[in-house]
């Protein structure tokens, strides 16, 4: 088969819609394929970057406009008997014409399309046209045609098979894109070609094996064989009709493990479709051998949700993943590897690809395979009811089959999940009367998807929804059964209440915070910049977001009235809230076998629940996640009567240590202490109740409990920071230039909570190696900043850069003692 990419010489032109006159006057302008209209408009100078300032509003017309893409390409007959046009991804509803003949109507962004154009191609110049319907009115029209169905947010994204968050989300810009977002190819072939390859790897504990099933398109009766080569082993089988299956054993193949549990060996699998002496078509896949089960066997406490890989229950330290850009087609492979690398560096071992986004790209899955990151992929139905009738049903089936077959061979993919929050929505969000008996999607979650997974990827676990209770009599979001989402704390209560829950597995929970300072100031030009200035409001999408941020802060810290202090306070509070939650959930292991934080990343610069902001910068939350997800965790948690020290050991070696637990006053005076010797077996958790003399404070406002075992430390505060006697920070801070940046040394002269060096405040490229370090009087911390910035290194120890929780309890910042050397 010969494949030719048709990516050159495309133009795009606005058709109907509220088109600004300069765009109308320009007529057709150059278009990138793959790409979307928005980025073409930006390149043509017809649209300003929608991520900046108030520009989201100025591009609203794009989603209400229909668009025409055109390209002429030369072609001459080359002897092949069949010619197909293959569209790997069209966004979304479009009519496609070749040389004036209508060859295709596309309906679905999440699948590919192939058309036989053998009789439509002409020798010489061929004209290809793709006419996209305007996505906002199209979704509106279909929502009535299909019958109203409940959904979150402002557009009926559930009436169209297009990335839901393209219509805006509570962290997402509303762009409503159109475009040829994946490649277009002309594929010429004779005799036969491979249509679909289903790769089913298995491992029996000793040997790896893989069965490959192929379906073919053929125009020849000549005998064909499929040959598979993997790990130096080969096997082949004759094709019968349009189908063939070949099994290969790889003796002694090493197993693929999630990071922290072993290595990630992968194998290149090559499938060749052969006729006598020639290879007609060839495909390759990178595979790995591992087994997965989702254990939901009821126990005394309810129903667990345990992801078991190669027989080993995995303590999931996860994050939710959203599309990394509102224009996902422009995410380069290197950026995908960088972002997943940032996840791995934060001790994360699972990414959940959320159902309002995409079936993620091959680049994403390649990175996950290599880094040992487990992937949980949602089917793309989120926060809404969906029609189960035609035409929706066949589209959802087509996209599910294609993507399960594409992704199923990746060893990282361990969970396929029916939907995001739709079982919960049906049960608890008042949908039932609004639906008036219309279908809502249950057929997909309980019948269609499990059958597709059983057929195309039986080696991947399936769960009908998130949240989901395997006990049919329980609410889908019941903490005792299966997975749950915990949102009532961010929305209504406060983060200490995470400890009211004893969940079995938390697949969503989160707390908002702003993007880093440099991302905020690069993307907004408000003057003054305040939490409620115009640009800030455009970049805060959550329902009542600012009120929730304030309510979530004031129980702990006073609300600052200086913007940079507000920014630091909200960033810190986000980190502390999630640290509190994760340490509590992990302390419940093995009762609770996973947490999946909402959310790792952002798709543009915005105030959100993310740990990494829309320009790829690490928020303080990222550092808190890295600490709270460390393989070994020492934490102090409330117990029935007092406090308990809990040691969590997610490592393959026993953890034997003596923890010194000391109650001390803020000035460093020891008040009571206890040595606790403990052994925590590999992949286990142990807790020890603390003596009353330790856990009962004399003066809660000026005492802290510190548990130390080697490099591990757990802290317990007896009073909220704002009610405590946390004084302005006193420290000696020095800054010296080092090889690739600046080294900052801080020696505490008082108790300082959560010291953070906000390096990006000084220079947009500056990064720091650690953050949120609590120092007892006399303790020292070294922060290494990497930057090309060559100014005075002392800038990194000024008040707006070197920060702590202490500066927030008292608005009168004390001058710090600074000494430095160049
Ligand atoms: C959950 C998610 C997303 C949302 C997040 C924050 O509902 O599934 O829909 O962005 O909460 O509100």
mmCIF file with all atom_site columns, C-alpha atoms in Angstrom, residues 553 556-560 564-570 572-573 721-722 726 729 803-811 813:
data_model
loop_
_atom_site.group_PDB
_atom_site.id
_atom_site.type_symbol
_atom_site.label_atom_id
_atom_site.label_alt_id
_atom_site.label_comp_id
_atom_site.label_asym_id
_atom_site.label_entity_id
_atom_site.label_seq_id
_atom_site.pdbx_PDB_ins_code
_atom_site.Cartn_x
_atom_site.Cartn_y
_atom_site.Cartn_z
_atom_site.occupancy
_atom_site.B_iso_or_equiv
_atom_site.pdbx_formal_charge
_atom_site.auth_seq_id
_atom_site.auth_comp_id
_atom_site.auth_asym_id
_atom_site.auth_atom_id
_atom_site.pdbx_PDB_model_num
ATOM 1  C CA . UNK A 1 553 ? -9.314 30.348 52.516 1.00 0.00 ? 553 UNK A CA 1
ATOM 2  C CA . UNK A 1 556 ? -7.401 29.053 57.571 1.00 0.00 ? 556 UNK A CA 1
ATOM 3  C CA . UNK A 1 557 ? -5.797 32.345 56.590 1.00 0.00 ? 557 UNK A CA 1
ATOM 4  C CA . UNK A 1 558 ? -6.878 35.982 56.373 1.00 0.00 ? 558 UNK A CA 1
ATOM 5  C CA . UNK A 1 559 ? -7.919 37.161 52.902 1.00 0.00 ? 559 UNK A CA 1
ATOM 6  C CA . UNK A 1 560 ? -5.139 39.408 51.571 1.00 0.00 ? 560 UNK A CA 1
ATOM 7  C CA . UNK A 1 564 ? 0.343  39.224 44.721 1.00 0.00 ? 564 UNK A CA 1
ATOM 8  C CA . UNK A 1 565 ? -0.469 38.143 48.296 1.00 0.00 ? 565 UNK A CA 1
ATOM 9  C CA . UNK A 1 566 ? -3.903 36.954 47.148 1.00 0.00 ? 566 UNK A CA 1
ATOM 10 C CA . UNK A 1 567 ? -2.195 34.943 44.427 1.00 0.00 ? 567 UNK A CA 1
ATOM 11 C CA . UNK A 1 568 ? 0.219  33.352 46.889 1.00 0.00 ? 568 UNK A CA 1
ATOM 12 C CA . UNK A 1 569 ? -2.517 32.672 49.466 1.00 0.00 ? 569 UNK A CA 1
ATOM 13 C CA . UNK A 1 570 ? -4.797 30.940 46.956 1.00 0.00 ? 570 UNK A CA 1
ATOM 14 C CA . UNK A 1 572 ? -0.790 27.835 48.892 1.00 0.00 ? 572 UNK A CA 1
ATOM 15 C CA . UNK A 1 573 ? -4.302 27.010 50.067 1.00 0.00 ? 573 UNK A CA 1
ATOM 16 C CA . UNK A 1 721 ? -2.777 29.121 60.911 1.00 0.00 ? 721 UNK A CA 1
ATOM 17 C CA . UNK A 1 722 ? -4.814 32.319 61.287 1.00 0.00 ? 722 UNK A CA 1
ATOM 18 C CA . UNK A 1 726 ? 2.698  32.008 63.666 1.00 0.00 ? 726 UNK A CA 1
ATOM 19 C CA . UNK A 1 729 ? 9.191  34.796 59.127 1.00 0.00 ? 729 UNK A CA 1
ATOM 20 C CA . UNK A 1 803 ? 7.401  33.319 50.572 1.00 0.00 ? 803 UNK A CA 1
ATOM 21 C CA . UNK A 1 804 ? 5.874  31.314 53.388 1.00 0.00 ? 804 UNK A CA 1
ATOM 22 C CA . UNK A 1 805 ? 2.576  30.768 55.093 1.00 0.00 ? 805 UNK A CA 1
ATOM 23 C CA . UNK A 1 806 ? 3.830  33.052 57.842 1.00 0.00 ? 806 UNK A CA 1
ATOM 24 C CA . UNK A 1 807 ? 3.672  36.104 55.576 1.00 0.00 ? 807 UNK A CA 1
ATOM 25 C CA . UNK A 1 808 ? -0.056 35.542 55.235 1.00 0.00 ? 808 UNK A CA 1
ATOM 26 C CA . UNK A 1 809 ? -0.966 35.296 58.897 1.00 0.00 ? 809 UNK A CA 1
ATOM 27 C CA . UNK A 1 810 ? 0.444  38.742 59.466 1.00 0.00 ? 810 UNK A CA 1
ATOM 28 C CA . UNK A 1 811 ? 0.090  41.280 56.668 1.00 0.00 ? 811 UNK A CA 1
ATOM 29 C CA . UNK A 1 813 ? 5.881  41.586 56.438 1.00 0.00 ? 813 UNK A CA 1
#
